[in-house]
Tab-separated table of C-alpha atoms in Angstrom:
chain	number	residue	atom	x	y	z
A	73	UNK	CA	82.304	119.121	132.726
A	74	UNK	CA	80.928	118.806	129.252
A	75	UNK	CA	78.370	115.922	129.363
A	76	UNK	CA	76.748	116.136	125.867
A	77	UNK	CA	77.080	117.793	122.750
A	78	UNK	CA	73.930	118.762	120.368
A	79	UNK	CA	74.374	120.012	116.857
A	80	UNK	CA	75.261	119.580	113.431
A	81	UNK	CA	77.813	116.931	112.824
A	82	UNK	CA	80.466	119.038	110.673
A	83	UNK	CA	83.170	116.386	110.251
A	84	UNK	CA	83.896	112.422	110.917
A	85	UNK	CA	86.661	110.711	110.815
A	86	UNK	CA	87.502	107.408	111.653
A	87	UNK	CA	88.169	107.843	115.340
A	88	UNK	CA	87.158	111.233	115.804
A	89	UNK	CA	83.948	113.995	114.948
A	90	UNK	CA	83.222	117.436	115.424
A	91	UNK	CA	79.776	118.340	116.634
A	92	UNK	CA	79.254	121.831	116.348
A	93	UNK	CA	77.729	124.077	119.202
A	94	UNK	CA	76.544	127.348	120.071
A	95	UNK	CA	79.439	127.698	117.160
A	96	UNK	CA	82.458	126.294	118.783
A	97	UNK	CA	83.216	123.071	117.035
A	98	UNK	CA	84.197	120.166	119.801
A	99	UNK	CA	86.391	117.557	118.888
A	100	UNK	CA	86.144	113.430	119.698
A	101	UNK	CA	86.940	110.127	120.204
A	102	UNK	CA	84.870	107.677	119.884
A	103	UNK	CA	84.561	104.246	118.645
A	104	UNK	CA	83.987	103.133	115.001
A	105	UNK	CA	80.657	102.032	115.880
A	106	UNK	CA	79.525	105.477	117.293
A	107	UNK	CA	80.771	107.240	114.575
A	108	UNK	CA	78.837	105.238	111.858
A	109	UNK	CA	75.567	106.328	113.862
A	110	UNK	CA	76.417	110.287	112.651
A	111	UNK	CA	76.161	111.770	109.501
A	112	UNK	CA	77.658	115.062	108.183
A	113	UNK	CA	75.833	118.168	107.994
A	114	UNK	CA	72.651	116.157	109.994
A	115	UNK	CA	72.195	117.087	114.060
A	116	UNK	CA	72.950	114.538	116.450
A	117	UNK	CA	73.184	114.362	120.405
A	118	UNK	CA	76.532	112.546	121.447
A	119	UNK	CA	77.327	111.851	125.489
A	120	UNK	CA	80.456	112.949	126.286
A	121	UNK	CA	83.436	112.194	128.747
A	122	UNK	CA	85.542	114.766	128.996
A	123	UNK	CA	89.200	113.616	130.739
A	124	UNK	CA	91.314	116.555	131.994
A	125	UNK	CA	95.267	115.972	132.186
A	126	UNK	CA	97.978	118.382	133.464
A	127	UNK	CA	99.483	118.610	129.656
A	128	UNK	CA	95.842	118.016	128.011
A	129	UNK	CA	92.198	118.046	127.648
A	130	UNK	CA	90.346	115.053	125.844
A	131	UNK	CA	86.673	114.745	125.078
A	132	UNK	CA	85.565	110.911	124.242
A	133	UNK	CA	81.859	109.985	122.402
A	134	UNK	CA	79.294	107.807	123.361
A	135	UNK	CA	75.990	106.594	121.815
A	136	UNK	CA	74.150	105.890	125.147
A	137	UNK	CA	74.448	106.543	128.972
A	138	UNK	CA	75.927	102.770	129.618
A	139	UNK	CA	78.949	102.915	126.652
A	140	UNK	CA	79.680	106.120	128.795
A	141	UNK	CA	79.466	104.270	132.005
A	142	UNK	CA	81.074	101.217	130.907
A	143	UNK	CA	83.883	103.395	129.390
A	144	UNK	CA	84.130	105.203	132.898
A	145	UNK	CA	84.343	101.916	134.857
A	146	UNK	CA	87.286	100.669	132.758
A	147	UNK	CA	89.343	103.866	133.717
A	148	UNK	CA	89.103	102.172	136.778
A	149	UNK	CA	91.169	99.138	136.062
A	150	UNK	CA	94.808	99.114	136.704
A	151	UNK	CA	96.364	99.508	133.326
A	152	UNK	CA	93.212	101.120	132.019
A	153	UNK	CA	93.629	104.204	129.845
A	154	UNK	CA	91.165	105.670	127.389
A	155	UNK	CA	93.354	103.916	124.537
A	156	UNK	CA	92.507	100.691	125.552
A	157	UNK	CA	89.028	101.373	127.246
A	158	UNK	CA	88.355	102.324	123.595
A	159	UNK	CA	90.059	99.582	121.892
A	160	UNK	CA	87.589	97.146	124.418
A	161	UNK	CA	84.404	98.736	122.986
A	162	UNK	CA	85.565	98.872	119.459
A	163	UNK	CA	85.513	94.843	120.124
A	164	UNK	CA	82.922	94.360	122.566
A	165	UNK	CA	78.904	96.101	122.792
A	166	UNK	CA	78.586	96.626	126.364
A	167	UNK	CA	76.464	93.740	127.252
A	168	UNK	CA	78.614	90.856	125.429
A	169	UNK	CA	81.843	92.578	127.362
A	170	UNK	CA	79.674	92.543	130.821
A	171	UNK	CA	78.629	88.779	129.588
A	172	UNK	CA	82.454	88.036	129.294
A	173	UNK	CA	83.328	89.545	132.499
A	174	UNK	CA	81.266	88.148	134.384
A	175	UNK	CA	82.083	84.401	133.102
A	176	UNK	CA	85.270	84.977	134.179
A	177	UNK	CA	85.885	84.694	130.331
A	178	UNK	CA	89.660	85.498	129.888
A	179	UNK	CA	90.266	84.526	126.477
A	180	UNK	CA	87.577	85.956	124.808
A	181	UNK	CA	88.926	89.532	126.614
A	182	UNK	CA	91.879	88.607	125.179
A	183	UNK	CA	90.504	89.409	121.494
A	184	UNK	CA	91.232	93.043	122.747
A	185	UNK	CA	94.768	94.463	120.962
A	186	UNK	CA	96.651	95.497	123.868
A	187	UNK	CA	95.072	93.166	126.546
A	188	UNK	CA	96.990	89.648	127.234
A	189	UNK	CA	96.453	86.595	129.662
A	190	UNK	CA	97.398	89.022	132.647
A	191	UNK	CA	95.245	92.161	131.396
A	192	UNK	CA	92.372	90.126	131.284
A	193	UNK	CA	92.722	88.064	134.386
A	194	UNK	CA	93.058	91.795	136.056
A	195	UNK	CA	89.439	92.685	134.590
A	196	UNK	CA	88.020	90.371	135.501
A	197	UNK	CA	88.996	90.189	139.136
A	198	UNK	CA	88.381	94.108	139.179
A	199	UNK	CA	85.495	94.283	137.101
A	200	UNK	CA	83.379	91.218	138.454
A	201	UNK	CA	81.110	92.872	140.956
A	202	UNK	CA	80.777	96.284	138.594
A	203	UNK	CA	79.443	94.879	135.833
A	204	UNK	CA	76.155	93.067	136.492
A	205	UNK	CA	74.378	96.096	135.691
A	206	UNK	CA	75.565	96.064	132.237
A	207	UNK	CA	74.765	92.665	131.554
A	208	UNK	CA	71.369	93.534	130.472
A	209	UNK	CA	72.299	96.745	128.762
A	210	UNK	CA	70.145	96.564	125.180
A	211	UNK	CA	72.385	95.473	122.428
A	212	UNK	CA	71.021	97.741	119.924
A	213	UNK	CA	73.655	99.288	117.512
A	214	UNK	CA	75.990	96.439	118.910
A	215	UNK	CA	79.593	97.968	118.829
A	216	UNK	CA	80.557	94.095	117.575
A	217	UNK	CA	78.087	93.906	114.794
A	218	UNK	CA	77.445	97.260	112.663
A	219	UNK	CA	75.701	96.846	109.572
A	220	UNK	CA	78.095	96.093	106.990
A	221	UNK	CA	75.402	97.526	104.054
A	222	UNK	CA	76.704	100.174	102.017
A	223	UNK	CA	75.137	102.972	99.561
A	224	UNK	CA	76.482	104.594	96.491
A	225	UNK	CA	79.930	104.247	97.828
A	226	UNK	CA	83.229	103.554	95.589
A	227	UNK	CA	85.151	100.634	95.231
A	228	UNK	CA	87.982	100.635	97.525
A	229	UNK	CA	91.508	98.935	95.799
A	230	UNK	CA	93.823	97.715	98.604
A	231	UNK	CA	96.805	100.139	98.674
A	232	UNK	CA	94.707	103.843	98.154
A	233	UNK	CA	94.864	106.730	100.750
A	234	UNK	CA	91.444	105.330	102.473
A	235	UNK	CA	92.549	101.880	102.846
A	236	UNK	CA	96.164	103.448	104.235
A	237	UNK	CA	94.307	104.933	106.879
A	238	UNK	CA	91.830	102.123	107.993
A	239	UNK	CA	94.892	100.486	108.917
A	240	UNK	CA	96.504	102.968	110.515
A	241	UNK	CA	93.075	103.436	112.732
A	242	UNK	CA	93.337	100.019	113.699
A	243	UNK	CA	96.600	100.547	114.589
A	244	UNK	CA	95.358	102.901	116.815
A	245	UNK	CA	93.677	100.789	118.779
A	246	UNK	CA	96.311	98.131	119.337
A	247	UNK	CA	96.556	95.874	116.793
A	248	UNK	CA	99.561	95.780	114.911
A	249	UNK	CA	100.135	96.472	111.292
A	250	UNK	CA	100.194	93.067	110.073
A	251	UNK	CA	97.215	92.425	111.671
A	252	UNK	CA	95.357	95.517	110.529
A	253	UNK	CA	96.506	94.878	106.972
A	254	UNK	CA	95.618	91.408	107.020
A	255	UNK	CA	91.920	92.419	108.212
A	256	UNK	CA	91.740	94.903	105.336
A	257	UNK	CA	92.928	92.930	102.818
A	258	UNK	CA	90.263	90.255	104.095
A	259	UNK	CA	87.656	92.398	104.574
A	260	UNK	CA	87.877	94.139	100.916
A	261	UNK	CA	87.362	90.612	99.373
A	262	UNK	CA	83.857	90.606	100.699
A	263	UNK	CA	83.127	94.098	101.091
A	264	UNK	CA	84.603	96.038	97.542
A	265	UNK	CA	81.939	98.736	97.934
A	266	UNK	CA	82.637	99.902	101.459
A	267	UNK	CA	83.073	102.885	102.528
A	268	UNK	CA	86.341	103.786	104.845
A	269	UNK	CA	83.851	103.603	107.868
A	270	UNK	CA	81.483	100.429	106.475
A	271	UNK	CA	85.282	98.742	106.009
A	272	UNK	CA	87.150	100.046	109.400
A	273	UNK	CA	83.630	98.099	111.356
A	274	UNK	CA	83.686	95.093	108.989
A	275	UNK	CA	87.608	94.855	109.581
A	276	UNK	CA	86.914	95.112	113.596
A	277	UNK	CA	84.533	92.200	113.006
A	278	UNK	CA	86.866	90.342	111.567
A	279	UNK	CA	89.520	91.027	113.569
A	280	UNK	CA	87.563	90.469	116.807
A	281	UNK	CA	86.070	86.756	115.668
């Protein structure tokens, strides 16, 4: 089982990176949030999950033991893929989804593309008594609330390849194309000068208030 990776970062994309090492390059998921924590070219030490399938073999990215933990207990749910386990800590940071869960908090779950009334109600029922060790979990590099501060990046017009693909990304994770474009088109009023990753975050903020 491959638990961590350690190397140079050697590409990111908006739901995905490569860490290279021992030179083998591995391949990711991962949430937005995660992602924004690497940068290209610099080492970094990712946990990993890796999930083995009869037609497949997928490796998934976490910034700390509990994200990894959280993201395991999820897989536990009924209903519960890696899809949507993702698409639940795109929204949530680990604590504030523990917080939810634990106040039997159905509509705020809700905020989740891909989990309705019934999903939720499930969670919570299933999740209740496995995730009051989470609740404390430090919120540092919150997967709800990345900073939305940018560098020397270039103005992003609505319509260009970059923008094209933050949708589709959200898309990814559930929510459908009108809302994705909606968030984007939002989100670009505020934030001209993001970056494709800056804007995918800020659009998951806005899509998850």
């Amino acid at each position: 089982m491959i638990s961590s990776l350690r190397g140079p970062v050697i590409d990111i994309g908006l739901n995905s990176a490569v860490v290279e090492c021992g030179g083998v390059g591995y391949l990711f998921s991962a949430t937005p949030q995660t992602l924004a924590e690497l940068s290209r070219g610099e080492e970094a030490t990712v946990l990993t999950l890796l999930i083995v399938r009869e037609d497949s073999m997928s490796l998934y990215g976490f910034k700390d033991a509990a994200s990894r933990d959280l993201f395991s207990t999820l897989l536990g749910v009924s209903g519960v893929g890696p899809r949507l386990a993702l698409a639940v800590q795109s929204v949530f940071n680990t604590a504030d989804f523990a917080q939810a869960v634990t106040r039997g908090d159905a509509k705020a779950l809700q905020r989740v593309p891909g989990v309705g009334k019934r999903g939720a109600e499930r969670m919570i029922v299933e999740l209740k008594e496995k995730v009051s060790a989470f609740v404390d979990a430090a919120a540092e590099g919150s997967d709800g609330s990345a900073d939305l501060a940018t560098a020397n990046a270039e103005p992003l017009p609505y319509g260009s390849a970059v923008t094209e693909q933050v949708v589709e990304a959200l898309m990814g994770l559930g929510f459908n194309e009108k809302q994705a474009t909606a968030a984007v088109e939002s989100t670009l009023a505020t934030h001209a000068e993001a970056d494709n990753s800056t804007l995918l975050r800020a659009a998951l903020a806005t899509l998850s208030s």
